[in-house]
mmCIF file of C-alpha atoms and ligand atoms in Angstrom:
data_model
loop_
_atom_site.group_PDB
_atom_site.id
_atom_site.type_symbol
_atom_site.label_atom_id
_atom_site.label_comp_id
_atom_site.label_asym_id
_atom_site.label_seq_id
_atom_site.Cartn_x
_atom_site.Cartn_y
_atom_site.Cartn_z
ATOM 1 C CA UNK A 18 -25.738 12.757 14.419
ATOM 2 C CA UNK A 19 -24.123 9.519 12.416
ATOM 3 C CA UNK A 20 -22.180 9.567 9.485
ATOM 4 C CA UNK A 21 -23.612 7.482 6.330
ATOM 5 C CA UNK A 22 -21.412 5.727 4.416
ATOM 6 C CA UNK A 23 -21.509 3.864 1.167
ATOM 7 C CA UNK A 24 -18.975 0.834 1.129
ATOM 8 C CA UNK A 25 -18.115 -0.652 -2.208
ATOM 9 C CA UNK A 26 -16.806 -3.464 -3.006
ATOM 10 C CA UNK A 27 -16.179 -6.097 -5.235
ATOM 11 C CA UNK A 28 -15.956 -4.615 -8.596
ATOM 12 C CA UNK A 29 -14.949 -6.213 -12.283
ATOM 13 C CA UNK A 30 -11.416 -6.366 -11.806
ATOM 14 C CA UNK A 31 -9.162 -9.519 -11.079
ATOM 15 C CA UNK A 32 -9.243 -8.352 -7.903
ATOM 16 C CA UNK A 33 -12.739 -8.688 -7.604
ATOM 17 C CA UNK A 34 -12.252 -11.851 -4.263
ATOM 18 C CA UNK A 35 -9.740 -9.786 -2.312
ATOM 19 C CA UNK A 36 -11.620 -6.481 -2.470
ATOM 20 C CA UNK A 37 -14.468 -8.578 -1.238
ATOM 21 C CA UNK A 38 -12.499 -9.553 1.710
ATOM 22 C CA UNK A 39 -11.016 -6.480 2.598
ATOM 23 C CA UNK A 40 -14.693 -5.443 2.664
ATOM 24 C CA UNK A 41 -15.743 -7.958 5.595
ATOM 25 C CA UNK A 42 -13.062 -6.764 7.242
ATOM 26 C CA UNK A 43 -13.768 -3.168 7.208
ATOM 27 C CA UNK A 44 -17.827 -3.613 7.776
ATOM 28 C CA UNK A 45 -16.830 -5.503 10.765
ATOM 29 C CA UNK A 46 -14.815 -2.486 11.985
ATOM 30 C CA UNK A 47 -16.556 0.374 11.414
ATOM 31 C CA UNK A 48 -17.809 2.004 14.510
ATOM 32 C CA UNK A 49 -20.703 1.985 14.754
ATOM 33 C CA UNK A 50 -21.800 4.980 17.275
ATOM 34 C CA UNK A 51 -20.036 6.715 14.613
ATOM 35 C CA UNK A 52 -21.313 5.416 11.117
ATOM 36 C CA UNK A 53 -24.362 4.223 9.677
ATOM 37 C CA UNK A 54 -22.781 1.542 6.745
ATOM 38 C CA UNK A 55 -24.385 0.504 3.650
ATOM 39 C CA UNK A 56 -22.482 -1.882 1.482
ATOM 40 C CA UNK A 57 -22.791 -2.514 -1.976
ATOM 41 C CA UNK A 58 -20.972 -4.998 -4.056
ATOM 42 C CA UNK A 59 -19.928 -4.560 -7.522
ATOM 43 C CA UNK A 60 -20.550 -7.804 -9.642
ATOM 44 C CA UNK A 61 -17.740 -8.429 -12.395
ATOM 45 C CA UNK A 62 -19.937 -7.576 -14.557
ATOM 46 C CA UNK A 63 -20.095 -3.551 -13.999
ATOM 47 C CA UNK A 64 -23.500 -4.298 -11.992
ATOM 48 C CA UNK A 65 -24.430 -2.800 -8.286
ATOM 49 C CA UNK A 66 -26.487 -4.852 -6.640
ATOM 50 C CA UNK A 67 -29.268 -4.641 -3.694
ATOM 51 C CA UNK A 68 -28.814 -5.409 -0.691
ATOM 52 C CA UNK A 69 -30.149 -8.740 -0.321
ATOM 53 C CA UNK A 70 -27.777 -10.224 -3.182
ATOM 54 C CA UNK A 71 -24.686 -7.670 -1.531
ATOM 55 C CA UNK A 72 -25.394 -9.666 1.718
ATOM 56 C CA UNK A 73 -25.298 -12.668 -0.128
ATOM 57 C CA UNK A 74 -21.553 -11.650 -1.938
ATOM 58 C CA UNK A 75 -20.128 -10.752 1.294
ATOM 59 C CA UNK A 76 -20.347 -13.843 3.156
ATOM 60 C CA UNK A 77 -20.025 -16.484 -0.248
ATOM 61 C CA UNK A 78 -17.382 -14.050 -1.780
ATOM 62 C CA UNK A 79 -18.896 -14.761 -4.891
ATOM 63 C CA UNK A 80 -21.333 -11.586 -6.553
ATOM 64 C CA UNK A 81 -24.113 -13.024 -8.832
ATOM 65 C CA UNK A 82 -24.838 -11.222 -12.226
ATOM 66 C CA UNK A 83 -27.909 -9.209 -12.338
ATOM 67 C CA UNK A 84 -28.130 -5.407 -10.617
ATOM 68 C CA UNK A 85 -28.338 -1.768 -11.493
ATOM 69 C CA UNK A 86 -25.899 -0.166 -14.216
ATOM 70 C CA UNK A 87 -23.427 1.990 -12.670
ATOM 71 C CA UNK A 88 -25.009 5.069 -14.017
ATOM 72 C CA UNK A 89 -28.200 4.306 -12.367
ATOM 73 C CA UNK A 90 -27.168 3.783 -8.190
ATOM 74 C CA UNK A 91 -24.468 6.668 -8.763
ATOM 75 C CA UNK A 92 -28.060 9.357 -7.969
ATOM 76 C CA UNK A 93 -28.569 7.188 -5.259
ATOM 77 C CA UNK A 94 -25.256 7.824 -3.402
ATOM 78 C CA UNK A 95 -26.030 11.450 -2.611
ATOM 79 C CA UNK A 96 -28.102 10.160 -0.035
ATOM 80 C CA UNK A 97 -24.262 9.855 1.968
ATOM 81 C CA UNK A 98 -22.328 11.382 3.923
ATOM 82 C CA UNK A 99 -18.666 9.603 2.134
ATOM 83 C CA UNK A 100 -18.405 6.741 -0.198
ATOM 84 C CA UNK A 101 -15.416 4.322 0.934
ATOM 85 C CA UNK A 102 -15.031 2.364 -2.451
ATOM 86 C CA UNK A 103 -12.428 -0.418 -1.065
ATOM 87 C CA UNK A 104 -12.244 -1.933 -4.607
ATOM 88 C CA UNK A 105 -8.813 -2.656 -6.053
ATOM 89 C CA UNK A 106 -8.023 -2.607 -9.656
ATOM 90 C CA UNK A 107 -9.724 -1.148 -13.010
ATOM 91 C CA UNK A 108 -13.319 0.383 -12.489
ATOM 92 C CA UNK A 109 -12.038 0.997 -8.812
ATOM 93 C CA UNK A 110 -8.975 1.955 -8.427
ATOM 94 C CA UNK A 111 -8.314 3.536 -10.911
ATOM 95 C CA UNK A 112 -9.591 7.255 -11.135
ATOM 96 C CA UNK A 113 -12.921 5.401 -13.095
ATOM 97 C CA UNK A 114 -15.418 5.154 -9.689
ATOM 98 C CA UNK A 115 -13.460 8.328 -8.474
ATOM 99 C CA UNK A 116 -14.938 10.094 -11.309
ATOM 100 C CA UNK A 117 -18.241 9.156 -10.892
ATOM 101 C CA UNK A 118 -18.330 10.293 -7.506
ATOM 102 C CA UNK A 119 -16.713 13.509 -8.029
ATOM 103 C CA UNK A 120 -19.086 14.338 -10.413
ATOM 104 C CA UNK A 121 -22.003 13.328 -8.364
ATOM 105 C CA UNK A 122 -20.606 16.039 -6.010
ATOM 106 C CA UNK A 123 -19.907 12.833 -3.012
ATOM 107 C CA UNK A 124 -16.555 12.691 -0.651
ATOM 108 C CA UNK A 125 -15.248 9.165 -0.843
ATOM 109 C CA UNK A 126 -11.650 7.799 0.976
ATOM 110 C CA UNK A 127 -8.844 7.620 -0.726
ATOM 111 C CA UNK A 128 -7.605 9.404 -3.876
ATOM 112 C CA UNK A 129 -8.682 11.855 -6.144
ATOM 113 C CA UNK A 130 -9.185 11.045 -10.413
ATOM 114 C CA UNK A 131 -5.735 12.062 -10.767
ATOM 115 C CA UNK A 132 -3.557 10.238 -8.406
ATOM 116 C CA UNK A 133 -5.764 6.792 -8.794
ATOM 117 C CA UNK A 134 -5.241 6.709 -12.456
ATOM 118 C CA UNK A 135 -1.525 7.609 -12.699
ATOM 119 C CA UNK A 136 -0.604 5.155 -9.571
ATOM 120 C CA UNK A 137 -3.115 2.269 -10.902
ATOM 121 C CA UNK A 138 -0.897 2.444 -14.164
ATOM 122 C CA UNK A 139 2.927 1.269 -13.630
ATOM 123 C CA UNK A 140 4.080 3.542 -16.833
ATOM 124 C CA UNK A 141 2.441 6.310 -15.810
ATOM 125 C CA UNK A 142 4.001 5.877 -12.273
ATOM 126 C CA UNK A 143 7.569 5.113 -13.430
ATOM 127 C CA UNK A 144 7.322 8.150 -15.588
ATOM 128 C CA UNK A 145 6.294 10.610 -12.790
ATOM 129 C CA UNK A 146 8.677 9.465 -10.056
ATOM 130 C CA UNK A 147 11.483 9.412 -12.287
ATOM 131 C CA UNK A 148 11.519 12.978 -13.011
ATOM 132 C CA UNK A 149 10.725 13.181 -9.420
ATOM 133 C CA UNK A 150 14.140 11.528 -8.514
ATOM 134 C CA UNK A 151 13.116 8.339 -7.127
ATOM 135 C CA UNK A 152 15.364 5.491 -7.995
ATOM 136 C CA UNK A 153 13.627 2.206 -9.482
ATOM 137 C CA UNK A 154 15.025 -0.603 -11.605
ATOM 138 C CA UNK A 155 14.840 0.129 -15.445
ATOM 139 C CA UNK A 156 11.394 -0.756 -17.961
ATOM 140 C CA UNK A 157 10.634 -0.332 -20.986
ATOM 141 C CA UNK A 158 6.326 -0.264 -21.870
ATOM 142 C CA UNK A 159 4.747 -2.319 -24.516
ATOM 143 C CA UNK A 160 0.883 -1.724 -26.124
ATOM 144 C CA UNK A 161 -1.143 -4.316 -27.228
ATOM 145 C CA UNK A 162 -0.996 -3.030 -30.924
ATOM 146 C CA UNK A 163 2.572 -3.630 -31.196
ATOM 147 C CA UNK A 164 2.605 -6.990 -29.924
ATOM 148 C CA UNK A 165 0.124 -7.888 -32.671
ATOM 149 C CA UNK A 166 1.535 -6.313 -35.550
ATOM 150 C CA UNK A 167 5.615 -5.787 -35.282
ATOM 151 C CA UNK A 168 6.549 -8.447 -31.511
ATOM 152 C CA UNK A 169 10.178 -8.251 -32.695
ATOM 153 C CA UNK A 170 10.296 -4.912 -31.196
ATOM 154 C CA UNK A 171 8.711 -6.043 -28.271
ATOM 155 C CA UNK A 172 11.032 -9.272 -28.046
ATOM 156 C CA UNK A 173 13.722 -6.796 -28.403
ATOM 157 C CA UNK A 174 12.818 -4.546 -25.703
ATOM 158 C CA UNK A 175 13.469 -7.943 -23.383
ATOM 159 C CA UNK A 176 16.689 -8.658 -24.667
ATOM 160 C CA UNK A 177 17.764 -4.708 -23.900
ATOM 161 C CA UNK A 178 16.679 -5.498 -20.187
ATOM 162 C CA UNK A 179 18.162 -8.991 -20.008
ATOM 163 C CA UNK A 180 16.655 -11.687 -18.222
ATOM 164 C CA UNK A 181 15.616 -12.682 -15.855
ATOM 165 C CA UNK A 182 13.141 -9.928 -15.960
ATOM 166 C CA UNK A 183 9.219 -9.436 -15.044
ATOM 167 C CA UNK A 184 6.285 -9.332 -17.521
ATOM 168 C CA UNK A 185 2.992 -7.169 -16.136
ATOM 169 C CA UNK A 186 -0.078 -6.197 -16.929
ATOM 170 C CA UNK A 187 0.258 -2.017 -16.119
ATOM 171 C CA UNK A 188 -2.715 -1.590 -14.593
ATOM 172 C CA UNK A 189 -3.258 -4.411 -11.911
ATOM 173 C CA UNK A 190 -2.848 -5.971 -8.647
ATOM 174 C CA UNK A 191 -2.268 -8.758 -6.790
ATOM 175 C CA UNK A 192 0.306 -10.046 -9.123
ATOM 176 C CA UNK A 193 -2.545 -10.964 -11.445
ATOM 177 C CA UNK A 194 -1.153 -11.285 -14.739
ATOM 178 C CA UNK A 195 2.476 -11.333 -13.508
ATOM 179 C CA UNK A 196 5.589 -13.272 -14.534
ATOM 180 C CA UNK A 197 8.839 -13.587 -13.802
ATOM 181 C CA UNK A 198 10.580 -14.357 -16.648
ATOM 182 C CA UNK A 199 13.631 -16.108 -17.434
ATOM 183 C CA UNK A 200 14.450 -16.844 -20.538
ATOM 184 C CA UNK A 201 13.719 -15.768 -24.221
ATOM 185 C CA UNK A 202 11.851 -19.409 -24.570
ATOM 186 C CA UNK A 203 9.347 -18.352 -21.598
ATOM 187 C CA UNK A 204 8.277 -14.642 -22.744
ATOM 188 C CA UNK A 205 6.026 -15.156 -25.713
ATOM 189 C CA UNK A 206 3.811 -16.872 -22.955
ATOM 190 C CA UNK A 207 3.756 -13.798 -20.721
ATOM 191 C CA UNK A 208 3.470 -11.119 -22.709
ATOM 192 C CA UNK A 209 0.598 -13.212 -23.871
ATOM 193 C CA UNK A 210 -1.147 -13.918 -20.141
ATOM 194 C CA UNK A 211 -0.022 -9.845 -19.345
ATOM 195 C CA UNK A 212 -1.768 -8.373 -23.305
ATOM 196 C CA UNK A 213 -4.626 -10.873 -22.309
ATOM 197 C CA UNK A 214 -5.483 -8.592 -19.351
ATOM 198 C CA UNK A 215 -4.312 -4.788 -20.592
ATOM 199 C CA UNK A 216 -3.890 -3.040 -23.147
ATOM 200 C CA UNK A 217 -0.261 -1.913 -21.479
ATOM 201 C CA UNK A 218 2.514 -3.852 -20.866
ATOM 202 C CA UNK A 219 4.887 -3.195 -18.815
ATOM 203 C CA UNK A 220 8.748 -5.318 -19.006
ATOM 204 C CA UNK A 221 11.055 -4.569 -15.462
ATOM 205 C CA UNK A 222 14.841 -5.962 -15.120
ATOM 206 C CA UNK A 223 15.313 -7.311 -12.167
ATOM 207 C CA UNK A 224 17.701 -6.176 -9.308
ATOM 208 C CA UNK A 225 20.942 -7.985 -9.393
ATOM 209 C CA UNK A 226 20.443 -9.854 -6.812
ATOM 210 C CA UNK A 227 16.964 -10.772 -5.160
ATOM 211 C CA UNK A 228 15.418 -8.412 -3.083
ATOM 212 C CA UNK A 229 14.041 -7.660 0.157
ATOM 213 C CA UNK A 230 10.626 -6.685 -0.276
ATOM 214 C CA UNK A 231 9.664 -3.715 2.004
ATOM 215 C CA UNK A 232 6.002 -1.734 2.343
ATOM 216 C CA UNK A 233 5.255 1.395 4.032
ATOM 217 C CA UNK A 234 1.961 2.928 4.601
ATOM 218 C CA UNK A 235 1.049 7.114 3.965
ATOM 219 C CA UNK A 236 -1.683 8.466 5.462
ATOM 220 C CA UNK A 237 -3.195 12.007 5.441
ATOM 221 C CA UNK A 238 -3.650 14.358 2.122
ATOM 222 C CA UNK A 239 -1.743 17.644 1.882
ATOM 223 C CA UNK A 240 0.300 17.156 5.271
ATOM 224 C CA UNK A 241 0.836 13.116 4.807
ATOM 225 C CA UNK A 242 2.329 10.621 7.340
ATOM 226 C CA UNK A 243 4.569 7.617 6.787
ATOM 227 C CA UNK A 244 3.913 4.401 8.991
ATOM 228 C CA UNK A 245 6.758 2.288 10.233
ATOM 229 C CA UNK A 246 8.329 -0.086 7.574
ATOM 230 C CA UNK A 247 7.192 -3.653 6.983
ATOM 231 C CA UNK A 248 8.552 -6.433 5.375
ATOM 232 C CA UNK A 249 7.711 -9.761 3.367
ATOM 233 C CA UNK A 250 8.956 -12.696 3.828
ATOM 234 C CA UNK A 251 8.565 -15.712 1.800
ATOM 235 C CA UNK A 252 10.149 -18.738 -0.196
ATOM 236 C CA UNK A 253 8.657 -18.252 -3.730
ATOM 237 C CA UNK A 254 10.334 -17.094 -6.198
ATOM 238 C CA UNK A 255 8.591 -14.067 -6.279
ATOM 239 C CA UNK A 256 5.423 -12.539 -4.328
ATOM 240 C CA UNK A 257 2.874 -13.909 -6.450
ATOM 241 C CA UNK A 258 -1.208 -14.613 -6.160
ATOM 242 C CA UNK A 259 -0.873 -17.475 -4.527
ATOM 243 C CA UNK A 260 1.776 -16.326 -1.857
ATOM 244 C CA UNK A 261 -0.196 -13.247 -1.323
ATOM 245 C CA UNK A 262 -3.692 -14.799 -0.700
ATOM 246 C CA UNK A 263 -3.163 -18.439 1.233
ATOM 247 C CA UNK A 264 -2.380 -18.609 4.597
ATOM 248 C CA UNK A 265 0.781 -18.895 6.045
ATOM 249 C CA UNK A 266 3.071 -18.986 2.986
ATOM 250 C CA UNK A 267 4.738 -15.529 3.760
ATOM 251 C CA UNK A 268 5.407 -13.183 6.888
ATOM 252 C CA UNK A 269 5.276 -9.941 7.969
ATOM 253 C CA UNK A 270 7.786 -8.267 9.910
ATOM 254 C CA UNK A 271 6.753 -4.531 11.324
ATOM 255 C CA UNK A 272 9.377 -3.086 11.661
ATOM 256 C CA UNK A 273 11.285 -4.426 8.918
ATOM 257 C CA UNK A 274 14.956 -5.187 10.519
ATOM 258 C CA UNK A 275 16.583 -2.545 8.487
ATOM 259 C CA UNK A 276 19.175 -0.268 9.641
ATOM 260 C CA UNK A 277 18.245 3.127 10.944
ATOM 261 C CA UNK A 278 19.257 4.646 7.691
ATOM 262 C CA UNK A 279 17.672 2.905 5.178
ATOM 263 C CA UNK A 280 14.661 3.072 7.031
ATOM 264 C CA UNK A 281 14.470 6.771 6.983
ATOM 265 C CA UNK A 282 14.944 6.552 3.392
ATOM 266 C CA UNK A 283 12.394 4.119 2.602
ATOM 267 C CA UNK A 284 9.811 6.304 4.479
ATOM 268 C CA UNK A 285 11.258 10.138 2.895
ATOM 269 C CA UNK A 286 11.050 8.651 -0.595
ATOM 270 C CA UNK A 287 7.441 6.930 -0.204
ATOM 271 C CA UNK A 288 5.736 10.592 1.362
ATOM 272 C CA UNK A 289 7.860 12.123 -1.590
ATOM 273 C CA UNK A 290 6.165 9.290 -3.956
ATOM 274 C CA UNK A 291 2.507 10.191 -2.302
ATOM 275 C CA UNK A 292 3.117 14.381 -3.624
ATOM 276 C CA UNK A 293 4.547 13.899 -6.795
ATOM 277 C CA UNK A 294 1.936 11.222 -7.532
ATOM 278 C CA UNK A 295 -0.978 12.880 -6.102
ATOM 279 C CA UNK A 296 -2.225 10.702 -3.934
ATOM 280 C CA UNK A 297 -4.517 11.622 -1.027
ATOM 281 C CA UNK A 298 -6.233 9.356 2.127
ATOM 282 C CA UNK A 299 -3.928 6.467 1.612
ATOM 283 C CA UNK A 300 -1.293 4.544 -0.300
ATOM 284 C CA UNK A 301 0.927 1.856 0.802
ATOM 285 C CA UNK A 302 4.320 2.541 -1.179
ATOM 286 C CA UNK A 303 6.018 -1.106 -1.963
ATOM 287 C CA UNK A 304 9.804 -0.902 -2.264
ATOM 288 C CA UNK A 305 12.977 -3.375 -3.260
ATOM 289 C CA UNK A 306 16.120 -3.400 -1.053
ATOM 290 C CA UNK A 307 19.256 -4.926 -2.549
ATOM 291 C CA UNK A 308 21.455 -5.517 0.685
ATOM 292 C CA UNK A 309 24.645 -6.287 -1.467
ATOM 293 C CA UNK A 310 24.128 -3.086 -2.590
ATOM 294 C CA UNK A 311 22.099 -0.874 -0.586
ATOM 295 C CA UNK A 312 19.902 0.224 -3.504
ATOM 296 C CA UNK A 313 16.631 1.137 -2.529
ATOM 297 C CA UNK A 314 13.860 0.937 -5.215
ATOM 298 C CA UNK A 315 10.769 2.062 -5.443
ATOM 299 C CA UNK A 316 8.161 -0.551 -6.205
ATOM 300 C CA UNK A 317 4.760 0.663 -7.081
ATOM 301 C CA UNK A 318 2.393 3.151 -5.125
ATOM 302 C CA UNK A 319 -0.847 0.641 -4.233
ATOM 303 C CA UNK A 320 -3.871 3.980 -3.734
ATOM 304 C CA UNK A 321 -6.282 1.246 -2.425
ATOM 305 C CA UNK A 322 -4.586 -1.226 -0.609
ATOM 306 C CA UNK A 323 -5.679 -4.592 0.852
ATOM 307 C CA UNK A 324 -7.563 -3.991 4.058
ATOM 308 C CA UNK A 325 -8.212 -7.264 5.771
ATOM 309 C CA UNK A 326 -7.311 -6.632 9.393
ATOM 310 C CA UNK A 327 -4.162 -8.682 8.715
ATOM 311 C CA UNK A 328 -3.229 -7.045 5.893
ATOM 312 C CA UNK A 329 0.367 -5.177 5.429
ATOM 313 C CA UNK A 330 -1.313 -1.265 5.437
ATOM 314 C CA UNK A 331 -3.376 -1.902 8.415
ATOM 315 C CA UNK A 332 -1.036 -3.841 10.104
ATOM 316 C CA UNK A 333 1.483 -0.826 9.901
ATOM 317 C CA UNK A 334 -0.216 2.408 11.420
ATOM 318 C CA UNK A 335 -1.399 -0.786 14.066
ATOM 319 C CA UNK A 336 2.638 -0.887 15.119
ATOM 320 C CA UNK A 337 2.366 2.639 14.986
ATOM 321 C CA UNK A 338 -0.122 2.921 17.841
ATOM 322 C CA UNK A 339 -3.755 3.492 15.521
ATOM 323 C CA UNK A 340 -6.038 0.534 15.575
ATOM 324 C CA UNK A 341 -7.933 -1.181 12.828
ATOM 325 C CA UNK A 342 -11.149 0.502 13.573
ATOM 326 C CA UNK A 343 -9.633 4.262 14.445
ATOM 327 C CA UNK A 344 -7.869 3.861 10.788
ATOM 328 C CA UNK A 345 -10.695 3.446 9.390
ATOM 329 C CA UNK A 346 -12.447 6.816 11.046
ATOM 330 C CA UNK A 347 -9.269 8.865 10.405
ATOM 331 C CA UNK A 348 -9.574 7.796 6.472
ATOM 332 C CA UNK A 349 -13.319 8.569 6.493
ATOM 333 C CA UNK A 350 -12.563 12.198 8.333
ATOM 334 C CA UNK A 351 -9.798 12.889 5.558
ATOM 335 C CA UNK A 352 -12.493 12.212 3.201
ATOM 336 C CA UNK A 353 -14.773 14.831 4.416
ATOM 337 C CA UNK A 354 -11.680 17.049 5.190
ATOM 338 C CA UNK A 355 -10.438 17.117 1.822
ATOM 339 C CA UNK A 356 -14.214 18.508 0.108
HETATM 340 P P1 LIG B 2 -0.110 -5.459 -5.013
HETATM 341 O O1 LIG B 2 -0.493 -6.441 -4.590
HETATM 342 O O2 LIG B 2 1.127 -4.838 -4.241
HETATM 343 O O3 LIG B 2 -0.512 -4.447 -5.827
HETATM 344 P P2 LIG B 2 0.988 -5.797 -8.460
HETATM 345 O O4 LIG B 2 0.073 -7.073 -8.968
HETATM 346 O O5 LIG B 2 1.044 -4.549 -8.722
HETATM 347 O O6 LIG B 2 1.099 -6.297 -6.561
HETATM 348 P P3 LIG B 2 4.094 -5.683 -8.142
HETATM 349 O O7 LIG B 2 3.582 -5.219 -7.106
HETATM 350 O O8 LIG B 2 4.216 -5.061 -9.087
HETATM 351 O O9 LIG B 2 2.476 -6.105 -8.435
HETATM 352 O O10 LIG B 2 4.815 -6.695 -8.504
HETATM 353 C C1 LIG B 2 4.268 -8.186 -7.455
HETATM 354 C C2 LIG B 2 5.565 -9.090 -6.699
HETATM 355 O O11 LIG B 2 6.795 -9.488 -8.016
HETATM 356 C C3 LIG B 2 6.271 -8.349 -6.482
HETATM 357 O O12 LIG B 2 5.995 -7.820 -4.504
HETATM 358 C C4 LIG B 2 8.049 -9.300 -6.466
HETATM 359 O O13 LIG B 2 8.199 -9.790 -5.268
HETATM 360 C C5 LIG B 2 7.967 -8.910 -7.370
HETATM 361 N N1 LIG B 2 8.104 -8.074 -8.491
HETATM 362 C C6 LIG B 2 7.683 -7.425 -9.372
HETATM 363 N N2 LIG B 2 8.308 -6.503 -10.219
HETATM 364 C C7 LIG B 2 9.772 -7.194 -9.622
HETATM 365 C C8 LIG B 2 11.124 -7.048 -10.128
HETATM 366 N N3 LIG B 2 11.080 -5.865 -10.811
HETATM 367 N N4 LIG B 2 11.948 -7.252 -9.649
HETATM 368 C C9 LIG B 2 12.079 -8.346 -8.653
HETATM 369 N N5 LIG B 2 11.303 -8.368 -8.463
HETATM 370 C C10 LIG B 2 9.413 -8.211 -8.685
HETATM 371 MG MG1 LIG B 3 -0.176 -3.247 -7.395
HETATM 372 MG MG1 LIG B 4 -2.617 -3.599 -5.312
HETATM 373 MG MG1 LIG B 5 2.919 -4.610 -5.419
#
């Protein structure tokens, strides 16, 4: 019998549009002889859109307002064998939707509440990974209240890290709200932007040399496997939103041309991070490799990475011999196994 899959896409975060792109690819790839897929687009206001509006949103990339409140729709998810929440960022990749589906008793693709929430928050991730002995850049946490009441303590944190540094909303993705700050004159604008998107903001030191950016895919539940390592190259100052989503701005190299021991270290650390964070199903783990010093630093873990047919995660597993549609089918299998 065909498995009935509810595919959730869109969502309330700054990565709404990216999610719609991923969802279109997944929809096209789920083998029709095995799966009966119903897409539901979640609007930016958090409403679950009915079929015609969902179809329109998928086709046009723009979601209308309207639709039902999430709690009204959760119960109707009961008729499905599994949910594929192809949602990026807060209210989707951060444990909220995962909590709803857990309460409703419906299996879903990807990490559960704990792994999703901890991995979404860059500060929590760094704390957990530090205790697992994984090397990372130096960082400081700042909360919005401090920025309003005691901005000098936040500026002090930045001085301690030194410039250039990165300012990021702690819970976001696709580089939304991220600034590279070259000196104290650029700091306040960067903090204002990041705090407009999140209550929690992370300040991160930059490596002494411009790092190479390498990524690895992890697939599995309690016995996960690592893909080959991939590398991103681009001429922008950092991997910002435009560089990520404008055709031709970045190139992907799979496998990354790395010394064998560096690639082995990246894969081993990615698996260690996946376990330490209690991830499940899939994750893409991003690293900085500083060629000059040989340092491998873990940057972050994405529990629902970009998933178009040209995205890094599916490409990494394709290089390992798993086609896009086999990968999607495997993820559904992993969701059902975890029950
Ligand atoms: P994703 O879309 O992968 O979820 P994200 O929004 O979570 O991305 P990061 O991966 O944390 O953001 O950072 C985006 C980019 O900014 C990195 O790929 C890198 O180019 C640059 N960057 C971030 N932090 C640092 C750092 N500490 N040192 C050097 N470059 C950095
Ligand atoms: Mg991220
Ligand atoms: Mg992400
Ligand atoms: Mg990243």
